[in-house]
Each structure stands twice: as C-alpha cells, then as structure tokens.
Amino acid sequence: MAAEGDNRTVHLVSQEGEQFDVSLEVAKMSELVKTMFDDEQADDEVQEIPLPNVKTAILAKIIEFAEHYKTDPMTEIEKPLKSANMNEIVQEWYANFVNVDQEVLFELILAANYMDIKPLLEITCATVASMIKGKTPEDIRQHFNIVNDFTPAEEAQVREENKWCEEA
C-alpha cells in the first residue's frame, strides 16, 4: 500500500467505455472515486473505476478541472454572489472553464454531483445562479426555455404568497 501523494494511477471509465488514465491524487478529488478505490490492491495494479453516469466528453472536462485545481486551487466563492460576471467571482481560468453551452454546464453539474466533487459543483451551480441573478421570472423562463404552466390565477396566487421575496 503506497503513501498518499504517490504516483499511482487509476483508469476512470466513462459511460461509453472510454478509459482515462488519471493520477490517483487527481482522481481522489472525487469522493465517489475515493470510496471506490481499493487501497489494499497491489501498488503495481492499475484499478479501473467505472463511471456509468458520466459521458466521455464530460469526464474529460472534469479531469481537466481536477488537474488544474490541484496546481491552482479555485478561490472560495462568496455567497450571495457579488456579481453576475464569473470573472469577478473566480480566477480567469475557472470563469473560462464554465463559459460553456447550457447543456454542457448542466451535464457538468450532474456529473459533479454524482462524483461528489465539491469545488466543481460549487462553480457550476454559481454559474447558473449568475445567469439568474437580477432577472425576472419571465427572463429566467426565456433564458432556460422553461414553459410557464401556471394559469394567470395560479401565478397571481404564487406571487402573493411570495411577495416578501421581491421586497428584499
């Protein structure tokens, strides 16, 4: 059994079956991988960790994030967000990392949650929060293509029950 900070690697396997050879230190950023890794296995054996809920393209981005995070940790995200501009919240590399299509962003959120990678989950959720910040419900629906299924009477009732939110 090797010590922490060793140079062992693991094979992370995506939903499509593609393998990524990743350093154990980087892979263990995921609490899921950390619990699945068998520390009792011989040091010269490379373990394979299946991640059936993570697509290949998303796993590649997660590994990119984790490798960068190990060398340059992200600054803590202040809550509530002080700005809708991610460049004012985190370092430029991280702001650029989450500057992706909505579909990719939401897949990153799902994968970060599944793999239990707290910093990645924080920045992706903060990015969605920054997209919502300062917008009306109608703007949010339009931005995220959400259909309003409330009748005008139901919507009026919800607004009345939650008017304290808009007063703050």
Coordinates of N, CA and C in Angstrom, one line a residue:
M1 N 0.8 -1.2 0.0 CA 0.0 0.0 0.0 C 0.9 1.2 0.0
A2 N 0.7 2.1 -1.0 CA 1.6 3.3 -1.1 C 1.1 4.4 -0.3
A3 N 2.0 5.4 0.0 CA 1.6 6.5 0.8 C 0.8 7.5 -0.1
E4 N 0.1 8.4 0.6 CA -0.6 9.5 0.0 C 0.4 10.4 -0.8
G5 N 0.0 10.9 -1.9 CA 0.9 11.7 -2.7 C 1.8 10.9 -3.6
D6 N 1.4 9.6 -3.7 CA 2.3 8.7 -4.6 C 2.0 9.0 -6.1
N7 N 2.6 8.2 -6.9 CA 2.4 8.4 -8.4 C 1.6 7.3 -9.0
R8 N 0.7 6.6 -8.2 CA -0.2 5.6 -8.8 C -1.2 6.3 -9.7
T9 N -1.7 5.5 -10.6 CA -2.8 6.0 -11.5 C -4.0 5.1 -11.4
V10 N -5.1 5.6 -11.9 CA -6.4 4.8 -12.0 C -6.9 5.0 -13.4
H11 N -7.7 4.0 -13.8 CA -8.4 4.2 -15.1 C -9.9 4.6 -14.7
L12 N -10.3 5.8 -15.1 CA -11.7 6.2 -15.0 C -12.3 5.8 -16.3
V13 N -13.5 5.1 -16.2 CA -14.1 4.6 -17.4 C -15.5 5.3 -17.6
S14 N -15.6 6.0 -18.7 CA -16.9 6.8 -19.0 C -18.0 5.9 -19.3
Q15 N -19.2 6.5 -19.5 CA -20.4 5.8 -19.8 C -20.2 5.0 -21.1
E16 N -19.5 5.6 -22.1 CA -19.3 5.0 -23.4 C -18.2 3.9 -23.4
G17 N -17.5 3.8 -22.2 CA -16.5 2.8 -22.1 C -15.1 3.3 -22.3
E18 N -14.9 4.6 -22.6 CA -13.6 5.1 -22.8 C -12.8 5.3 -21.5
Q19 N -11.5 4.9 -21.5 CA -10.7 4.9 -20.3 C -9.8 6.2 -20.3
F20 N -9.7 6.7 -19.1 CA -8.8 7.9 -18.9 C -7.8 7.5 -17.8
D21 N -6.6 7.6 -18.1 CA -5.5 7.3 -17.1 C -5.2 8.5 -16.3
V22 N -5.6 8.5 -15.0 CA -5.5 9.7 -14.2 C -4.7 9.4 -12.9
S23 N -3.9 10.4 -12.5 CA -3.2 10.2 -11.2 C -4.2 10.0 -10.1
L24 N -3.8 9.1 -9.2 CA -4.7 8.8 -8.0 C -5.0 10.1 -7.2
E25 N -4.0 11.0 -7.1 CA -4.2 12.2 -6.3 C -5.3 13.0 -7.0
V26 N -5.3 13.2 -8.3 CA -6.3 13.9 -9.0 C -7.7 13.2 -8.9
A27 N -7.7 11.9 -9.2 CA -8.9 11.1 -9.2 C -9.6 11.2 -7.8
K28 N -8.8 11.2 -6.7 CA -9.4 11.2 -5.4 C -10.0 12.6 -5.0
M29 N -10.0 13.5 -5.9 CA -10.8 14.8 -5.7 C -12.3 14.4 -5.6
S30 N -12.6 13.3 -6.3 CA -14.0 12.8 -6.3 C -14.2 11.9 -5.1
E31 N -15.1 12.3 -4.2 CA -15.4 11.4 -3.1 C -15.9 10.0 -3.5
L32 N -16.6 10.0 -4.6 CA -17.1 8.7 -5.2 C -15.9 7.8 -5.5
V33 N -14.9 8.3 -6.3 CA -13.7 7.6 -6.6 C -12.9 7.2 -5.4
K34 N -12.8 8.1 -4.5 CA -12.1 7.8 -3.2 C -12.7 6.6 -2.5
T35 N -14.0 6.5 -2.4 CA -14.6 5.4 -1.8 C -14.5 4.1 -2.6
M36 N -14.5 4.2 -3.9 CA -14.4 3.0 -4.8 C -13.0 2.5 -4.9
F37 N -12.0 3.3 -4.6 CA -10.6 2.9 -4.8 C -10.3 1.9 -3.7
D38 N -9.6 0.8 -4.1 CA -9.2 -0.3 -3.1 C -7.8 0.0 -2.7
D39 N -7.5 0.6 -1.5 CA -6.2 0.8 -1.1 C -5.4 -0.4 -0.8
E40 N -6.1 -1.5 -0.7 CA -5.4 -2.8 -0.3 C -4.8 -3.5 -1.6
Q41 N -5.2 -3.0 -2.8 CA -4.7 -3.6 -4.0 C -3.2 -3.3 -4.2
A42 N -2.5 -4.2 -4.9 CA -1.1 -4.0 -5.1 C -0.8 -2.7 -5.8
D43 N 0.3 -2.1 -5.4 CA 0.7 -0.8 -6.0 C 0.9 -0.8 -7.5
D44 N 1.3 -2.0 -8.0 CA 1.6 -2.0 -9.5 C 0.4 -2.4 -10.3
E45 N -0.8 -2.6 -9.7 CA -2.0 -2.9 -10.4 C -2.8 -1.6 -10.6
V46 N -3.2 -1.3 -11.8 CA -4.0 -0.1 -12.1 C -5.5 -0.5 -12.0
Q47 N -6.1 0.3 -11.1 CA -7.6 0.0 -10.8 C -8.4 0.7 -11.9
E48 N -9.5 0.0 -12.2 CA -10.5 0.6 -13.2 C -11.7 1.0 -12.4
I49 N -12.1 2.2 -12.5 CA -13.3 2.7 -11.8 C -14.3 3.1 -12.8
P50 N -15.4 2.4 -12.9 CA -16.5 2.7 -13.9 C -17.3 3.9 -13.4
L51 N -17.6 4.8 -14.3 CA -18.5 5.9 -14.0 C -19.6 5.9 -15.0
P52 N -20.6 5.0 -14.9 CA -21.6 4.8 -15.9 C -22.5 6.0 -16.1
N53 N -22.5 7.0 -15.2 CA -23.4 8.2 -15.3 C -22.7 9.4 -16.0
V54 N -21.4 9.2 -16.4 CA -20.6 10.3 -16.9 C -20.2 10.1 -18.3
K55 N -20.6 10.9 -19.2 CA -20.3 10.8 -20.6 C -18.8 11.1 -20.8
T56 N -18.2 10.6 -21.9 CA -16.8 10.8 -22.2 C -16.3 12.2 -22.2
A57 N -17.1 13.1 -23.0 CA -16.7 14.5 -23.1 C -16.7 15.2 -21.8
I58 N -17.7 14.9 -21.0 CA -17.9 15.5 -19.6 C -16.8 15.0 -18.7
L59 N -16.4 13.7 -18.7 CA -15.4 13.2 -17.9 C -14.0 13.8 -18.3
A60 N -13.8 14.1 -19.5 CA -12.6 14.8 -20.0 C -12.5 16.2 -19.4
K61 N -13.6 16.9 -19.4 CA -13.7 18.2 -18.8 C -13.5 18.2 -17.2
I62 N -14.0 17.2 -16.6 CA -13.9 17.0 -15.2 C -12.4 16.8 -14.8
I63 N -11.7 15.9 -15.6 CA -10.3 15.6 -15.3 C -9.5 16.9 -15.6
E64 N -9.8 17.7 -16.6 CA -9.1 18.9 -16.9 C -9.3 19.9 -15.6
F65 N -10.5 19.9 -15.1 CA -10.8 20.8 -13.9 C -10.0 20.3 -12.7
A66 N -10.0 19.0 -12.5 CA -9.3 18.4 -11.3 C -7.8 18.6 -11.4
E67 N -7.2 18.4 -12.6 CA -5.8 18.6 -12.7 C -5.4 20.1 -12.5
H68 N -6.2 21.0 -13.0 CA -5.9 22.4 -12.8 C -6.1 22.8 -11.4
Y69 N -7.1 22.3 -10.7 CA -7.4 22.6 -9.3 C -6.3 22.2 -8.4
K70 N -5.6 21.0 -8.7 CA -4.5 20.6 -7.9 C -3.3 21.5 -7.9
T71 N -3.1 22.2 -9.1 CA -2.0 23.1 -9.2 C -2.3 24.5 -8.8
D72 N -3.6 24.9 -9.1 CA -4.0 26.3 -8.8 C -5.5 26.2 -8.2
P73 N -5.6 26.0 -6.9 CA -7.0 25.9 -6.4 C -7.8 27.1 -6.6
M74 N -9.1 26.9 -6.8 CA -10.0 28.0 -7.0 C -10.2 28.8 -5.7
T75 N -10.4 30.1 -5.9 CA -10.7 30.9 -4.7 C -12.1 30.6 -4.3
E76 N -12.4 30.7 -3.0 CA -13.7 30.4 -2.4 C -14.7 31.3 -3.0
I77 N -15.9 30.8 -3.3 CA -17.0 31.6 -3.9 C -17.8 32.1 -2.8
E78 N -17.8 33.5 -2.8 CA -18.6 34.2 -1.7 C -20.1 34.1 -2.1
K79 N -20.9 33.8 -1.0 CA -22.3 33.8 -1.2 C -23.0 34.8 -0.3
P80 N -23.9 35.5 -0.7 CA -24.5 35.5 -2.1 C -23.5 36.1 -3.1
L81 N -23.7 35.7 -4.3 CA -22.8 36.2 -5.4 C -22.8 37.7 -5.4
K82 N -21.6 38.2 -5.5 CA -21.4 39.7 -5.6 C -21.6 40.2 -7.0
S83 N -21.6 39.4 -8.0 CA -21.7 39.8 -9.4 C -22.3 38.7 -10.2
A84 N -22.9 39.1 -11.4 CA -23.4 38.1 -12.3 C -22.2 37.7 -13.3
N85 N -21.1 38.3 -13.1 CA -19.9 38.1 -14.0 C -19.0 37.1 -13.3
M86 N -18.8 35.9 -13.8 CA -18.0 34.9 -13.1 C -16.5 35.3 -13.1
N87 N -16.1 36.2 -13.9 CA -14.7 36.7 -13.9 C -14.4 37.5 -12.6
E88 N -15.5 38.1 -12.0 CA -15.3 38.8 -10.8 C -15.5 37.9 -9.5
I89 N -15.8 36.7 -9.8 CA -16.1 35.8 -8.6 C -14.9 34.8 -8.5
V90 N -14.4 34.3 -9.6 CA -13.3 33.3 -9.5 C -12.2 33.7 -10.5
Q91 N -11.0 33.0 -10.4 CA -9.9 33.3 -11.3 C -10.4 33.1 -12.8
E92 N -9.6 33.7 -13.7 CA -10.0 33.7 -15.1 C -10.1 32.3 -15.7
W93 N -9.2 31.4 -15.3 CA -9.2 30.1 -15.9 C -10.5 29.4 -15.6
Y94 N -11.0 29.5 -14.3 CA -12.2 28.9 -13.9 C -13.4 29.6 -14.5
A95 N -13.4 30.9 -14.7 CA -14.5 31.6 -15.4 C -14.6 31.1 -16.8
N96 N -13.5 30.9 -17.5 CA -13.5 30.4 -18.9 C -13.9 29.0 -18.9
F97 N -13.6 28.2 -17.9 CA -13.9 26.8 -17.9 C -15.5 26.6 -17.9
V98 N -16.2 27.4 -17.1 CA -17.6 27.3 -17.1 C -18.4 28.1 -18.1
N99 N -17.6 28.8 -19.0 CA -18.2 29.5 -20.1 C -18.5 28.6 -21.2
V100 N -19.5 27.7 -21.0 CA -19.9 26.7 -22.0 C -21.4 26.7 -22.3
D101 N -21.8 25.9 -23.3 CA -23.2 25.8 -23.6 C -24.0 25.3 -22.3
Q102 N -25.3 25.7 -22.2 CA -26.1 25.3 -21.1 C -26.1 23.8 -20.9
E103 N -26.2 23.1 -22.0 CA -26.3 21.6 -22.0 C -25.1 21.0 -21.3
V104 N -23.9 21.5 -21.7 CA -22.6 21.0 -21.1 C -22.6 21.4 -19.6
L105 N -23.0 22.7 -19.3 CA -23.0 23.1 -17.9 C -23.8 22.3 -17.0
F106 N -25.0 21.9 -17.5 CA -25.9 21.1 -16.7 C -25.4 19.7 -16.6
E107 N -24.8 19.2 -17.6 CA -24.2 17.8 -17.5 C -23.0 17.8 -16.5
L108 N -22.2 18.9 -16.5 CA -21.2 19.1 -15.5 C -21.7 19.1 -14.1
I109 N -22.8 19.8 -13.9 CA -23.5 19.8 -12.6 C -23.9 18.4 -12.2
L110 N -24.6 17.7 -13.1 CA -25.0 16.3 -12.7 C -23.8 15.4 -12.4
A111 N -22.7 15.5 -13.2 CA -21.6 14.7 -13.0 C -20.8 15.0 -11.7
A112 N -20.7 16.3 -11.5 CA -20.0 16.8 -10.2 C -20.8 16.3 -9.0
N113 N -22.1 16.3 -9.1 CA -22.9 15.8 -8.0 C -22.8 14.3 -7.9
Y114 N -22.9 13.6 -9.0 CA -22.7 12.1 -8.9 C -21.3 11.7 -8.4
M115 N -20.3 12.4 -8.9 CA -18.9 12.0 -8.5 C -18.5 12.7 -7.2
D116 N -19.4 13.6 -6.7 CA -19.1 14.2 -5.4 C -17.8 15.0 -5.4
I117 N -17.8 16.0 -6.3 CA -16.6 16.9 -6.4 C -17.1 18.3 -6.0
K118 N -16.9 18.6 -4.8 CA -17.5 19.9 -4.2 C -17.1 21.1 -5.0
P119 N -15.8 21.4 -5.2 CA -15.5 22.7 -5.9 C -16.1 22.8 -7.3
L120 N -16.2 21.7 -8.0 CA -16.8 21.7 -9.4 C -18.3 22.0 -9.3
L121 N -18.9 21.3 -8.3 CA -20.3 21.5 -8.1 C -20.6 23.0 -7.7
E122 N -19.7 23.6 -6.9 CA -19.9 24.9 -6.4 C -19.8 25.9 -7.6
I123 N -18.8 25.8 -8.4 CA -18.6 26.7 -9.5 C -19.7 26.6 -10.6
T124 N -20.1 25.3 -10.9 CA -21.1 25.2 -11.9 C -22.5 25.7 -11.4
C125 N -22.8 25.5 -10.2 CA -24.1 26.0 -9.6 C -24.0 27.5 -9.5
A126 N -22.8 28.0 -9.1 CA -22.7 29.5 -9.1 C -22.9 30.1 -10.4
T127 N -22.4 29.4 -11.5 CA -22.6 29.9 -12.8 C -24.1 30.0 -13.2
V128 N -24.8 29.0 -12.8 CA -26.3 29.0 -13.1 C -26.9 30.2 -12.3
A129 N -26.5 30.3 -11.0 CA -27.0 31.4 -10.2 C -26.7 32.7 -10.8
S130 N -25.5 32.9 -11.4 CA -25.1 34.2 -12.0 C -26.0 34.4 -13.2
M131 N -26.5 33.4 -13.9 CA -27.3 33.5 -15.1 C -28.7 34.0 -14.6
I132 N -29.1 33.7 -13.4 CA -30.4 34.0 -12.9 C -30.4 35.4 -12.2
K133 N -29.3 35.8 -11.6 CA -29.1 37.0 -10.8 C -29.7 38.2 -11.5
G134 N -30.6 38.9 -10.9 CA -31.2 40.1 -11.4 C -32.2 40.0 -12.5
K135 N -32.7 38.8 -12.8 CA -33.6 38.5 -13.8 C -35.0 38.3 -13.3
T136 N -36.0 38.7 -14.1 CA -37.4 38.4 -13.7 C -37.7 37.0 -14.0
P137 N -38.8 36.5 -13.4 CA -39.2 35.1 -13.7 C -39.4 34.8 -15.2
E138 N -39.9 35.8 -15.9 CA -40.1 35.7 -17.3 C -38.8 35.6 -18.1
D139 N -37.8 36.4 -17.6 CA -36.5 36.4 -18.3 C -35.8 35.0 -18.0
I140 N -36.0 34.5 -16.8 CA -35.4 33.2 -16.5 C -36.0 32.1 -17.3
R141 N -37.4 32.1 -17.4 CA -38.1 31.1 -18.3 C -37.5 31.2 -19.7
Q142 N -37.4 32.4 -20.2 CA -36.9 32.5 -21.6 C -35.5 32.0 -21.8
H143 N -34.6 32.4 -20.8 CA -33.2 32.0 -20.9 C -33.0 30.5 -20.8
F144 N -33.8 29.8 -20.0 CA -33.7 28.4 -19.8 C -34.7 27.6 -20.6
N145 N -35.5 28.2 -21.4 CA -36.6 27.6 -22.2 C -37.5 26.8 -21.3
I146 N -38.0 27.4 -20.3 CA -39.0 26.8 -19.3 C -40.4 27.3 -19.7
V147 N -41.3 26.3 -19.9 CA -42.6 26.6 -20.2 C -43.4 27.0 -18.9
N148 N -44.1 28.1 -18.9 CA -44.9 28.5 -17.8 C -46.2 27.8 -17.8
D149 N -46.4 26.8 -16.9 CA -47.6 26.0 -16.9 C -48.6 26.5 -15.8
F150 N -48.3 27.7 -15.3 CA -49.3 28.2 -14.3 C -50.4 29.0 -15.1
T151 N -51.6 28.9 -14.6 CA -52.7 29.7 -15.1 C -52.4 31.1 -14.5
P152 N -53.0 32.2 -15.1 CA -52.8 33.5 -14.6 C -53.2 33.6 -13.1
A153 N -54.3 32.9 -12.7 CA -54.8 32.9 -11.4 C -53.8 32.2 -10.4
E154 N -53.2 31.1 -10.9 CA -52.2 30.4 -10.1 C -50.9 31.2 -9.9
E155 N -50.5 31.9 -11.0 CA -49.3 32.7 -10.9 C -49.5 33.9 -10.0
A156 N -50.7 34.5 -10.0 CA -51.0 35.6 -9.1 C -51.0 35.1 -7.6
Q157 N -51.5 33.9 -7.4 CA -51.5 33.4 -6.0 C -50.1 33.1 -5.6
V158 N -49.2 32.6 -6.4 CA -47.8 32.3 -6.0 C -47.1 33.6 -5.8
R159 N -47.3 34.6 -6.6 CA -46.7 36.0 -6.4 C -47.1 36.6 -5.1
E160 N -48.4 36.4 -4.8 CA -49.0 37.0 -3.5 C -48.3 36.3 -2.3
E161 N -48.2 34.9 -2.4 CA -47.7 34.2 -1.3 C -46.2 34.4 -1.1
N162 N -45.5 34.8 -2.1 CA -44.0 35.0 -2.1 C -43.6 36.5 -2.3
K163 N -44.5 37.4 -2.1 CA -44.1 38.8 -2.4 C -43.0 39.3 -1.5
W164 N -42.8 38.6 -0.3 CA -41.7 39.0 0.6 C -40.4 38.8 -0.1
C165 N -40.3 37.9 -1.1 CA -39.0 37.7 -1.8 C -38.7 38.9 -2.6
E166 N -39.7 39.5 -3.2 CA -39.4 40.7 -4.1 C -39.1 41.9 -3.3
E167 N -39.6 42.0 -2.1 CA -39.4 43.1 -1.3 C -38.0 43.2 -0.7
A168 N -37.3 42.1 -0.6 CA -35.9 42.1 -0.1 C -34.9 42.6 -1.0

